[in-house]
Coordinates of C-alpha atoms in Angstrom, one line a residue:
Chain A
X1 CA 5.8 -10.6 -4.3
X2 CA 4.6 -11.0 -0.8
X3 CA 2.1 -9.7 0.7
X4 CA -0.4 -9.9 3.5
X5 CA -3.7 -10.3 5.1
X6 CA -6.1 -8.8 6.2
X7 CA -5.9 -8.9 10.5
X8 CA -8.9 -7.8 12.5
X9 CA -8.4 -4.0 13.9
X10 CA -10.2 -4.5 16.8
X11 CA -8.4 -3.6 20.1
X12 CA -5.6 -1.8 18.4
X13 CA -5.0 1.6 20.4
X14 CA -2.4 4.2 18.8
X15 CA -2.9 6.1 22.0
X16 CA -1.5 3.1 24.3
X17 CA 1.2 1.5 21.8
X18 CA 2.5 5.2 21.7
X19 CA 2.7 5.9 25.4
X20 CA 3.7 2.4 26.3
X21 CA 6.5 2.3 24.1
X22 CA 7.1 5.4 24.0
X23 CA 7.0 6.6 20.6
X24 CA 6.9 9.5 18.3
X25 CA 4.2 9.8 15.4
X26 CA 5.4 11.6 12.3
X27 CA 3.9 14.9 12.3
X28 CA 1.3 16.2 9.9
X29 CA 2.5 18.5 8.4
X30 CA 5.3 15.5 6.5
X31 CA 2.0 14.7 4.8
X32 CA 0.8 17.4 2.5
X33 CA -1.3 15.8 0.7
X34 CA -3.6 14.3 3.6
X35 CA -6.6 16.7 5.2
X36 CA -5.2 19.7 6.7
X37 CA -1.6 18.5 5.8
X38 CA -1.2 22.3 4.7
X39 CA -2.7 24.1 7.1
X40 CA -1.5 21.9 10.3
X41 CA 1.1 24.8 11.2
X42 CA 2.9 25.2 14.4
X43 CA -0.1 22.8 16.9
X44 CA 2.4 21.3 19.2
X45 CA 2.4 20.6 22.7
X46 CA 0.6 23.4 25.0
X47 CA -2.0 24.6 22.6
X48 CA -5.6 24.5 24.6
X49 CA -8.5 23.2 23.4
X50 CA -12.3 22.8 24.6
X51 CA -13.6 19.1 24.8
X52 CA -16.1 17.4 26.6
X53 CA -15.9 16.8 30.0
X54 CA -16.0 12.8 30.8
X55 CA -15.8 13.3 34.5
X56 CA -19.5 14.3 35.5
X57 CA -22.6 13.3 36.8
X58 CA -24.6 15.7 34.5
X59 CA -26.8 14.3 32.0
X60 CA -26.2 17.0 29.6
X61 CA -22.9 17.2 27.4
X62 CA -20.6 19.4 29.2
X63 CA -17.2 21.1 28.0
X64 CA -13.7 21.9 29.6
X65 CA -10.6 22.9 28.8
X66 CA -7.4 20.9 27.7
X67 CA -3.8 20.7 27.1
X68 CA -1.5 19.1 25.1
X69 CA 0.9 16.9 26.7
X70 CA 2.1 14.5 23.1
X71 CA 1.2 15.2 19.9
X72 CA 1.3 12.0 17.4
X73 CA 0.0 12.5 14.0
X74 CA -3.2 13.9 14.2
X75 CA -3.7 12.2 17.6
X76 CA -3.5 14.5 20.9
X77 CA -2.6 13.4 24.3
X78 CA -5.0 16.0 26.3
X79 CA -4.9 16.9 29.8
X80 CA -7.9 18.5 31.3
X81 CA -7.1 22.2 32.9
X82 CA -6.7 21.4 37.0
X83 CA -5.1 18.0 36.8
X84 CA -1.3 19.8 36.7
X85 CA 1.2 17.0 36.8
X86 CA -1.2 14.2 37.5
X87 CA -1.3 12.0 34.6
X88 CA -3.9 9.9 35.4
X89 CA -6.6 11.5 33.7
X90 CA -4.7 11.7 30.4
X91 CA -6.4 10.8 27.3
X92 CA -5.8 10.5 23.5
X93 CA -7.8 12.3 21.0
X94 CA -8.3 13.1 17.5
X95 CA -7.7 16.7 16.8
X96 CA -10.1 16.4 14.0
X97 CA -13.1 15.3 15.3
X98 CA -15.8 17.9 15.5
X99 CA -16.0 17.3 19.4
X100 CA -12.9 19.2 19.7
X101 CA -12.8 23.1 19.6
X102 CA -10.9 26.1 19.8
X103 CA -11.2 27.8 23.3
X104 CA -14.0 30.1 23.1
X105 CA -15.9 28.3 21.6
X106 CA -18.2 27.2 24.4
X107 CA -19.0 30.8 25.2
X108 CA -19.8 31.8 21.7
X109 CA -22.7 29.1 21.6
X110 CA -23.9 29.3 25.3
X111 CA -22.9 26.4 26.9
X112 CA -20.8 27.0 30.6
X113 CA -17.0 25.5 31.1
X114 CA -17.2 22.9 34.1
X115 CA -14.5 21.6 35.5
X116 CA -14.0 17.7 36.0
X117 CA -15.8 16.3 38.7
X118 CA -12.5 14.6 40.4
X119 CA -11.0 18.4 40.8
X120 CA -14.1 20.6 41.4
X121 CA -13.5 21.5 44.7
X122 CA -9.4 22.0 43.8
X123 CA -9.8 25.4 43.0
X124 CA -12.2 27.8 45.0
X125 CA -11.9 30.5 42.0
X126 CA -11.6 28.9 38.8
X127 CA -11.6 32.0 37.0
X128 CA -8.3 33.7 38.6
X129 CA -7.2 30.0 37.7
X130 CA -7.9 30.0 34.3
X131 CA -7.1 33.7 33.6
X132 CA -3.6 32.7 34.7
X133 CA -3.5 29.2 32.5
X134 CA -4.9 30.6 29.4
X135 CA -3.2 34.4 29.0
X136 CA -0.7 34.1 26.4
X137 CA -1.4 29.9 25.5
X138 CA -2.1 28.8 21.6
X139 CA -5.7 27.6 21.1
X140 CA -6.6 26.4 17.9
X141 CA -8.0 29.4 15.0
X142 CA -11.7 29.6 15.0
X143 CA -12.5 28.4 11.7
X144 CA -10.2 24.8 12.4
X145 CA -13.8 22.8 12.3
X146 CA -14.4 24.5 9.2
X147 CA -11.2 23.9 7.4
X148 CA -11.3 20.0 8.4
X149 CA -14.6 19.7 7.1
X150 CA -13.3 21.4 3.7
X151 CA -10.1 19.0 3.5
X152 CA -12.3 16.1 3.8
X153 CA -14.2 16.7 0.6
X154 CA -12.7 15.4 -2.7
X155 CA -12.9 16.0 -5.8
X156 CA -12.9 12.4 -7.3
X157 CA -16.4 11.0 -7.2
X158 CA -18.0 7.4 -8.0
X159 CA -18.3 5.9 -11.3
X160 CA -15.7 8.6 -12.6
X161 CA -13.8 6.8 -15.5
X162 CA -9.8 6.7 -15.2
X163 CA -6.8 5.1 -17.0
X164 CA -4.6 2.6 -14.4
X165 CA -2.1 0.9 -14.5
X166 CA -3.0 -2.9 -15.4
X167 CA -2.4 -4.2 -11.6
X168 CA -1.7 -7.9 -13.6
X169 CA 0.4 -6.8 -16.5
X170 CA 2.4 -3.7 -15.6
X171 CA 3.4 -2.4 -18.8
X172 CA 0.0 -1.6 -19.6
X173 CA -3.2 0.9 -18.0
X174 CA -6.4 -0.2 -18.8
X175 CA -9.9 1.9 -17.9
X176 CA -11.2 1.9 -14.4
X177 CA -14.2 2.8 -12.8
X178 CA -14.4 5.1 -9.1
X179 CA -16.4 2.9 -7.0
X180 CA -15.4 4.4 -3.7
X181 CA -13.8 7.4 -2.4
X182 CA -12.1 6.7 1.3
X183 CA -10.3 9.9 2.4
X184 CA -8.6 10.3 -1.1
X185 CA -8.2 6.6 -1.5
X186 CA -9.6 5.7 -4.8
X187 CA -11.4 2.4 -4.9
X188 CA -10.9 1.1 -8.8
X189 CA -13.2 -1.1 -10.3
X190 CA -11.4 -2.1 -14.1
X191 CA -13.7 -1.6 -16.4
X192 CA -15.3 -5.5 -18.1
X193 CA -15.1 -6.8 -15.1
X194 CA -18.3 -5.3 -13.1
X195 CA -19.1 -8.0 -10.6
X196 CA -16.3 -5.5 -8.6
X197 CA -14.2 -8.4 -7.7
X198 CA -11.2 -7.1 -9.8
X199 CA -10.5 -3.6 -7.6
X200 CA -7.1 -1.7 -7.1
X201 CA -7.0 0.7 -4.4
X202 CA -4.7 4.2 -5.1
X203 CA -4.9 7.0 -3.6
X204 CA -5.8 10.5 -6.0
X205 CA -2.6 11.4 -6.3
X206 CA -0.9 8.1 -7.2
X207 CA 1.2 7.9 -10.2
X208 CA -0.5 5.0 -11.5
X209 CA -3.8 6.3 -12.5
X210 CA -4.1 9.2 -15.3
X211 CA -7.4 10.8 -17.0
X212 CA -8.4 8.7 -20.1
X213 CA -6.5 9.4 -23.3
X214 CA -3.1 9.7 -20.9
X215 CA -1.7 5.7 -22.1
X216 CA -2.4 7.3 -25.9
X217 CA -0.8 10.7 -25.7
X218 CA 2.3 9.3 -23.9
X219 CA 2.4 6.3 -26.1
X220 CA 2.3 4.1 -23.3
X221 CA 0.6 0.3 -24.0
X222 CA -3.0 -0.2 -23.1
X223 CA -5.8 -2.5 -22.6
X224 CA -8.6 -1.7 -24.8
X225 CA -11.8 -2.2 -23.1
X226 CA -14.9 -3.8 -25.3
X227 CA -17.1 -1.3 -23.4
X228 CA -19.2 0.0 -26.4
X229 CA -21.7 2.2 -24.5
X230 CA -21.1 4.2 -20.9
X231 CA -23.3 3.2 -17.9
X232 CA -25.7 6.2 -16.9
X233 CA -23.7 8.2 -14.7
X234 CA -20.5 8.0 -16.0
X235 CA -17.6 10.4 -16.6
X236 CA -14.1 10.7 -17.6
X237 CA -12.8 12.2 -14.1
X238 CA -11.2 15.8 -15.3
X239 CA -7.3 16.0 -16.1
X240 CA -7.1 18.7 -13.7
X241 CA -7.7 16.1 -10.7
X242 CA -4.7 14.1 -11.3
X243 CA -1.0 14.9 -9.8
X244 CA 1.0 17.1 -12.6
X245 CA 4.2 16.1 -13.3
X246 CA 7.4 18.6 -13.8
X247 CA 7.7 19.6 -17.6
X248 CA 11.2 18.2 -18.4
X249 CA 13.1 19.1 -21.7
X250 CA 13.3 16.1 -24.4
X251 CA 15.2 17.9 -26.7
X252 CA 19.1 17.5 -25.5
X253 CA 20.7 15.4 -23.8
X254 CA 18.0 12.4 -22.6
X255 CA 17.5 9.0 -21.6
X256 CA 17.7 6.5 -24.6
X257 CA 17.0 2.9 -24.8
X258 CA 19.1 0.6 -23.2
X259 CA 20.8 2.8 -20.5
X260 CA 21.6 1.4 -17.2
X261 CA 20.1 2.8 -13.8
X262 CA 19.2 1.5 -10.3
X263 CA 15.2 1.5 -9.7
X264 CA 12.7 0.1 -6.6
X265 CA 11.1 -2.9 -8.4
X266 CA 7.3 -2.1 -8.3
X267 CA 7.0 -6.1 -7.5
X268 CA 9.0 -6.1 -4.9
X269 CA 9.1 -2.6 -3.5
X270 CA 12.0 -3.6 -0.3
X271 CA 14.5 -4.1 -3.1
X272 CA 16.3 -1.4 -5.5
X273 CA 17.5 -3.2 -8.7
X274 CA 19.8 -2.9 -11.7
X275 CA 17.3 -1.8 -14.3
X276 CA 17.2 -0.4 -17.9
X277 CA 15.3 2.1 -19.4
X278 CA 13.6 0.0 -22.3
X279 CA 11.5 2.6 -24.2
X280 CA 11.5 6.5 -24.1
X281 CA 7.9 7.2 -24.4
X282 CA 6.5 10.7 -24.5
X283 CA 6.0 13.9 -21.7
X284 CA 9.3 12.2 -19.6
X285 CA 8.0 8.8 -19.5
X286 CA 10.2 5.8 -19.5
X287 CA 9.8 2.4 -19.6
X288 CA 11.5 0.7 -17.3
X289 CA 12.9 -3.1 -16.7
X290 CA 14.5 -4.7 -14.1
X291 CA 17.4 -6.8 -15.2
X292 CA 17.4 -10.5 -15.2
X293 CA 13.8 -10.7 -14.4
X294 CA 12.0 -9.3 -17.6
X295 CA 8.9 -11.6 -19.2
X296 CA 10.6 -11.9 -22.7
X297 CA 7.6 -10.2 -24.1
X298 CA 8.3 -6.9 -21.8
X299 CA 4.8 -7.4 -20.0
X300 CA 6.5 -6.1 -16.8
X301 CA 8.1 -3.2 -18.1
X302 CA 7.0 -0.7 -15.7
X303 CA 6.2 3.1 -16.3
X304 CA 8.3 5.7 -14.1
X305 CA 8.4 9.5 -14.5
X306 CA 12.0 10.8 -15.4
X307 CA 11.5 12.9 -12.6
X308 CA 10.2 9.8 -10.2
X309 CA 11.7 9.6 -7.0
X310 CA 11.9 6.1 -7.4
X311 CA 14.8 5.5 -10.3
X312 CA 18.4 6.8 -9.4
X313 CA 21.8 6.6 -11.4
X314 CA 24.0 3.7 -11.1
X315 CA 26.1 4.2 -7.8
X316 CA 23.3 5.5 -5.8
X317 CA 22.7 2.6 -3.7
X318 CA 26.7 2.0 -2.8
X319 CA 27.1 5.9 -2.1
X320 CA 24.4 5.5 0.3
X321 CA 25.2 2.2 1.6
X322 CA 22.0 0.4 0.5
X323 CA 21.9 -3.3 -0.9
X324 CA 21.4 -3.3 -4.0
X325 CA 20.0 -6.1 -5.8
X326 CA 22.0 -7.6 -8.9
X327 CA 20.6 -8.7 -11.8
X328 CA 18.9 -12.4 -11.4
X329 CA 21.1 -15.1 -12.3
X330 CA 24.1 -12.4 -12.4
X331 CA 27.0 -14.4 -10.8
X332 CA 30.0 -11.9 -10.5
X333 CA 29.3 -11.1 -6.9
X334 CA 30.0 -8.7 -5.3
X335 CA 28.0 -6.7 -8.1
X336 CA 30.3 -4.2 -10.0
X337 CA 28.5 -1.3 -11.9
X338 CA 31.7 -1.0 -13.8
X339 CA 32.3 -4.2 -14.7
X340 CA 28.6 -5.0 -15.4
X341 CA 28.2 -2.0 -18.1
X342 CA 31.2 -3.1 -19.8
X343 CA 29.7 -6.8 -19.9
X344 CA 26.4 -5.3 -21.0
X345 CA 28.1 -3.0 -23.8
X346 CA 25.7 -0.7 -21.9
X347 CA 25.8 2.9 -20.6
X348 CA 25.2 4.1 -17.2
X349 CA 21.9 7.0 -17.5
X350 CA 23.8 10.5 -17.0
X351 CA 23.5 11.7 -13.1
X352 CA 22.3 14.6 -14.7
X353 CA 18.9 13.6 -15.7
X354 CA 17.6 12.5 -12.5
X355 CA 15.2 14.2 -9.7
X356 CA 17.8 15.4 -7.3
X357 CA 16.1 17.9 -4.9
X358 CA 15.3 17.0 -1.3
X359 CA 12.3 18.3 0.2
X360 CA 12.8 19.9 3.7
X361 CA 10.3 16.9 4.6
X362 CA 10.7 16.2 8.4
X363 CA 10.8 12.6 8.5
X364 CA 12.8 11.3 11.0
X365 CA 14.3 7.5 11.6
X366 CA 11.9 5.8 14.3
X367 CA 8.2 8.1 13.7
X368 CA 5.7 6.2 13.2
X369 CA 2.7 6.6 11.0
X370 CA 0.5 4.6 8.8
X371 CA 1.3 3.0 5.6
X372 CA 0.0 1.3 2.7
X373 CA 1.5 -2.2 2.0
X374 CA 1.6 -1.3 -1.9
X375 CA 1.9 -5.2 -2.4
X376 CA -1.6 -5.1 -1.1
X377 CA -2.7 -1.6 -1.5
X378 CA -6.4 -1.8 0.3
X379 CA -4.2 -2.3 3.5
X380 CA -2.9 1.1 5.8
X381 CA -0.7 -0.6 8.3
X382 CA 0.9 0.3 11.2
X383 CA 4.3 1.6 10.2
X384 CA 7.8 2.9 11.3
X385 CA 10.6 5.1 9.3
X386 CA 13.4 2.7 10.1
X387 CA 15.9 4.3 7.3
X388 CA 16.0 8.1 5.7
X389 CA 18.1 8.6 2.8
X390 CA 17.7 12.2 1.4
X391 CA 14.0 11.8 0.5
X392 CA 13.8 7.9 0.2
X393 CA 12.6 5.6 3.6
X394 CA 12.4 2.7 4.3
X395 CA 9.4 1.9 6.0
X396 CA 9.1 -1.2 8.3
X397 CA 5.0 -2.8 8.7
X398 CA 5.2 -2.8 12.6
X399 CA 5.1 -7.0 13.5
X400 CA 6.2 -7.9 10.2
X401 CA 9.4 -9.1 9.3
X402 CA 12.0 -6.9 7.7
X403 CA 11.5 -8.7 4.1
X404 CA 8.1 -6.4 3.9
X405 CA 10.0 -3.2 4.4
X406 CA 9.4 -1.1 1.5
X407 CA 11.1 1.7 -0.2
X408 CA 9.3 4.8 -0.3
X409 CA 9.4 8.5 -1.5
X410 CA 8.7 11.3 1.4
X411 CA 6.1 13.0 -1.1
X412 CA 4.1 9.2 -1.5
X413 CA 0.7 10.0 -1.3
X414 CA 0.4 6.1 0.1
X415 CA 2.0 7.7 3.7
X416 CA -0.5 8.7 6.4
X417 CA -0.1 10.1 10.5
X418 CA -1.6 8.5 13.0
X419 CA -4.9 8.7 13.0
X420 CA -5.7 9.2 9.3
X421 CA -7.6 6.0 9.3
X422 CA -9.6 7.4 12.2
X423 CA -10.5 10.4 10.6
X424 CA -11.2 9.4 7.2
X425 CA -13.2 5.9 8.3
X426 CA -10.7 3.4 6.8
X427 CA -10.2 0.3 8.3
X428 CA -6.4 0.6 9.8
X429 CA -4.3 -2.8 10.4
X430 CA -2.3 -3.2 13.4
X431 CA 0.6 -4.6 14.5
X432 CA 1.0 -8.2 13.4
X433 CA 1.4 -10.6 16.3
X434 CA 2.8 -14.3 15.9
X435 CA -0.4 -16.2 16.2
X436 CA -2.3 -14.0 13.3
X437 CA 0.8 -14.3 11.0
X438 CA 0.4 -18.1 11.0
Chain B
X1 CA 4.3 36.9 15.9
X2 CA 5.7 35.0 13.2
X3 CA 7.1 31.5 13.9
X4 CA 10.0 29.3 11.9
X5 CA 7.2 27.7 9.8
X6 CA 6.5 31.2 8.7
X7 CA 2.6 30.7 10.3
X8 CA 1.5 33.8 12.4
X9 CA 0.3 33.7 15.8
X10 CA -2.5 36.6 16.7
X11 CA -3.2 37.9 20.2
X12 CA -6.8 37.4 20.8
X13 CA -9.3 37.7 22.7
X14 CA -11.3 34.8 24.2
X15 CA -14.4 34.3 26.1
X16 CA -14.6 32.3 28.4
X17 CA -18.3 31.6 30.1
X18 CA -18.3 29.5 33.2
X19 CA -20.4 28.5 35.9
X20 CA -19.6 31.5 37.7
X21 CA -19.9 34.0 35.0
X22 CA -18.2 34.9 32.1
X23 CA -14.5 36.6 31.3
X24 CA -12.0 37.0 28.7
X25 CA -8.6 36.2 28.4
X26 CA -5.9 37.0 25.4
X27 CA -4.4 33.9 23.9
X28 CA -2.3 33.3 20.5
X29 CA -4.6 31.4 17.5
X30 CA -2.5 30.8 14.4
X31 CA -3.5 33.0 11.9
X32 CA -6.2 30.7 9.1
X33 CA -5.0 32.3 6.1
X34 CA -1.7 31.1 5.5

């Protein structure tokens, strides 16, 4: 699997790499599962906000009043109130921070509106100007500070004990330790190895990490730590924290062991495979292999959700004109699902069992936003949608070349807009550029 | 008003306090408890 390194943030602007190339950020409300990802609504381009006033000679902090011009993720392109059509005051800013506030708000704790130095004397009656601006213009709802504070709390707190998946042998979770909580992004410490040099980074909602017991009630393999007695402090983090999963009916018709299907290989995620479903386990689990590149031993089996957006029924990549990826070593090119199940003495999954609905999720082919390389999941990256098919992208690492795309589900909680790194403090990696690739 | 989303819009009214004095003028927030 490839993956990268860590590049240095500094001088990366989202503000100028949108403008000067023009771009469009993937809105937030694709992301429901980031801070305010629910409650974004309709903020687009014209809502007014108050914000401090850079262009003054006071010595206090003074507010005015701005326009959207470009909304990207939950960055703003504002335009102070005066400057009309003149662009060059223009400036990018996070909707999010607490500096930003609906209008009114300067009024209801005392502070006067003043107008940027460089138009003061434009108007001679700012107020007819402002009556006729404002009336019937969006401003944010009072209590958006409020809510913004509330969506940055989380519920997953350090030294909270969890099962994840065993980042060096696949088919197995082993018990991890909370060491740090970044904006939802779970910082895993595995548990017998406390120096905290063996981490894995997921976010809350991930599908790889489950409350303890999980591996055992599923019958799924796991790594018994030798653990005896719990560090002060410690606590299994709360089933209800994790993401559910659908219910899904065992009983008829189901997968069984040794039926053929087309999956994203969780080693290399820019490639769907031929796979096989090697165990049934309980709850909808499967185990799943890739073909022609299973350890004989089934270490790197991996564990997908029947209802996983990432497994589809044989066919699925030709329908939709994706490359799929034959079996290793498999010679009768080009691959033939046909021909390959009658090879195999194998049966194709039934269509039937698989997640077919399609969110309503806004994505569009060219937004940008940022992404974690899951190769290297500490790493959100500066990303582009370069492919939508029904709910899958394909998601491009901006400076990278295409053999780091990676496949990835609308809902993935490992999808941010710009300026989630901002908000939530983590450290964000830019664009790649020739010289730090070498 | 109600917009595609389904999210409200209110009409309300906003002060605004300037240098000059203050005044109020009606704009749309988006109604918080969708």
């Amino acid at each position: 699997a490839k993956s990268k390194s860590v590049i240095p943030v500094e001088g990366f602007d989202w503000g100028r790499y949108i403008c000067s190339n023009n771009l469009v950020g993937a809105p937030v409300s694709c992301f429901k599962h980031v801070p305010m990802g629910t409650c974004w609504g309709d903020l687009a381009e014209g809502v007014r906000v108050e914000v401090l006033n850079s262009d003054t000679s006071l010595s206090t902090k003074v507010y005015w009043i701005a326009g959207v011009v470009k909304l990207a993720g939950f960055k703003a392109l504002l335009r102070y109130e005066g400057f009309d059509n003149d662009t060059s005051r223009d400036f990018w800013c996070n909707l999010c921070i607490p500096e930003v506030h609906p209008v009114g708000w300067c009024a209801s704790s005392g502070r006067p509106l003043v107008p940027p130095k460089s138009i003061q004397h434009k108007y001679s009656n700012w107020k007819a100007f402002l009556v006729k601006r404002l009336t019937g213009a969006k401003t944010l709802p009072p209590d958006f500070a409020s809510k913004v504070h509330e969506n940055l709390q989380f519920p997953f707190k350090k030294l909270m004990r969890v099962e994840v998946v065993d980042k060096t042998h696949l088919c197995r979770t082993r018990v991890a330790l909370v060491e740090q909580v970044i904006g939802g992004r779970l910082k895993l410490v595995y548990e017998e190895s406390m120096d905290g040099s063996d981490d894995f980074w997921c976010h809350m909602y991930s599908p790889l990490i489950h409350f303890i017991g999980w591996s055992r009630s599923i019958g799924h393999r796991f790594k018994r730590s030798d653990v005896s007695k719990k560090i002060d402090g410690q606590m299994d983090a709360p089933p209800q924290l994790f993401a559910k999963v659908k219910d899904v009916d065992q009983s008829g018709e189901w997968y069984k062991d040794g039926m053929k299907l087309e999956a994203i290989d969780p080693l290399n995620l820019s490639a769907i495979c031929v796979a096989t479903v090697r165990k049934v386990l309980a709850d909808g689990y499967l185990m799943i292999g890739i073909d022609g590149s299973e350890a004989a031993d089934g270490s790197d089996w991996f564990c997908y959700h029947s209802t996983s957006p990432s497994i589809f029924p044989a066919g699925f990549c030709e329908i939709n004109n994706i490359e799929l990826t034959p079996p290793r070593g498999y010679t009768k090119l080009p691959f033939k699902w046909f021909d390959y199940l009658r090879e195999m003495a194998s049966i194709a999954a039934p269509v039937k069992l698989f997640n077919k609905e399609v969110p309503n999720h806004g994505f569009r082919q060219g937004m940008k936003l940022e992404a974690v390389d899951l190769m290297e999941p500490r790493l959100v990256c500066v990303a582009t949608v370069t492919r939508v098919v029904h709910r899958l992208l394909r998601i491009h690492f901006d400076g990278w070349e295409d053999e780091y795309d990676q496949w990835v589900d609308c809902e993935s909680p490992d999808l941010y807009p710009v300026g989630w790194c901002q908000l939530t403090g983590y450290l964000l990696q830019p664009p790649a550029q020739a010289v730090s690739k070498t | 008003a109600t917009e595609a989303s389904g999210r409200k819009w209110e009409q309300k009214q906003v002060q605004i306090k300037t240098l000059e004095g203050e005044f109020s003028v009606t704009m749309w927030a988006s109604d918080d408890k969708k």
